[in-house]
Amino acid sequence: MKVHITADMEGVAVVSHDDQVEIKNAEFGRIREIMTSEVEAAVEGARDAGATDILICDAHDTGRNLLVEKLDRDVEVIQGTPYDLGMMSGISRDFDACFQVGYHSMRHTHAGVLGHTYTYSIAELRLNGIAVGESGLSAAIAGHFGVPVVFVSGDAHAIRQARSLVKNIVGVPTKEGVGLYSVRTLTPDKACELIRRGAREALERLEDIEPLSLKKPIQMEVEFERPLMAEYVSHVPQVKRKDIKTVSFKASDMVEAFHVFEVMQRLASYAKSQGPL
Ligand SMILES: [Zn+2]
């Protein structure tokens, strides 16, 4: 059995602020240890259920977060950027299941800790009219390859949002947002114990969980935080301006949708650097 694991950082136990997940900052070393142990717990749970091949995508920021030397010696890890499929790099039809570890809610979620979708410039991303965060976007990319997302761990809002899209997904909350920058968290040891158990259970229930497969063509709408972002993005061929901060794009499939989304969020970051509009 082959398992793909996409691992983010904002949703792991303890994290409550962006400062903690930036490579240049003092606390990063501590948080990457916690992220690594949560991923290792997911790997152990997968092994308990009989997984033979495990590929991990280090999916936070620069892709240089996991302490690979501390992981199960037989896994493989994708690290660094750029990635072909972003947080889902490495996914293919060869996999039986996908896990999301350390995931967080979408932007503008009440008490959703550090909620965003790739960048804080994206106010909302909609696929065929459904608002998705990173969890939904990753699930839809896995679904393109016929792979179900069977397990998610992260903050409680991320779990709720994943459950609304994927029936029977096994979710393990590692913390609950109290405010946008505050959490009520489990200890890393407890989080890892629950993740290991949940990952095993998820693979045992593989039959009950369907891939998230979106109807094609895919109508993608992106609402940005600022008008200049939408203006720059609307110059990309076949992208249409819907209103002052929103654009739309009709994609033939999820891979095309993701590649255009990636161009959009990079252009939005450039727009942000140009001034406050
Ligand atoms: Zn993220």
mmCIF file of C-alpha atoms and ligand atoms in Angstrom, residues 8-11 59-61 87 102-105 114 116-118 134, ligand 1:
data_model
loop_
_atom_site.group_PDB
_atom_site.id
_atom_site.type_symbol
_atom_site.label_atom_id
_atom_site.label_comp_id
_atom_site.label_asym_id
_atom_site.label_seq_id
_atom_site.Cartn_x
_atom_site.Cartn_y
_atom_site.Cartn_z
ATOM 1 C CA ASP A 8 2.274 21.786 6.644
ATOM 2 C CA MET A 9 3.415 23.639 9.729
ATOM 3 C CA GLU A 10 0.781 26.140 10.905
ATOM 4 C CA GLY A 11 -1.578 23.373 12.018
ATOM 5 C CA ALA A 59 4.707 21.566 2.089
ATOM 6 C CA HIS A 60 5.358 24.637 4.235
ATOM 7 C CA ASP A 61 6.890 27.810 2.813
ATOM 8 C CA MET A 87 1.678 21.103 -1.439
ATOM 9 C CA GLY A 102 -0.319 20.066 10.246
ATOM 10 C CA TYR A 103 -3.085 21.593 8.137
ATOM 11 C CA HIS A 104 -4.906 24.844 8.983
ATOM 12 C CA SER A 105 -8.166 26.563 8.105
ATOM 13 C CA LEU A 114 -3.274 31.446 10.966
ATOM 14 C CA HIS A 116 -4.868 31.302 4.759
ATOM 15 C CA THR A 117 -4.737 29.677 1.346
ATOM 16 C CA TYR A 118 -1.135 29.608 0.109
ATOM 17 C CA GLU A 134 -5.435 24.342 1.414
HETATM 18 ZN ZN ZN B 1 -0.383 26.227 4.789
#
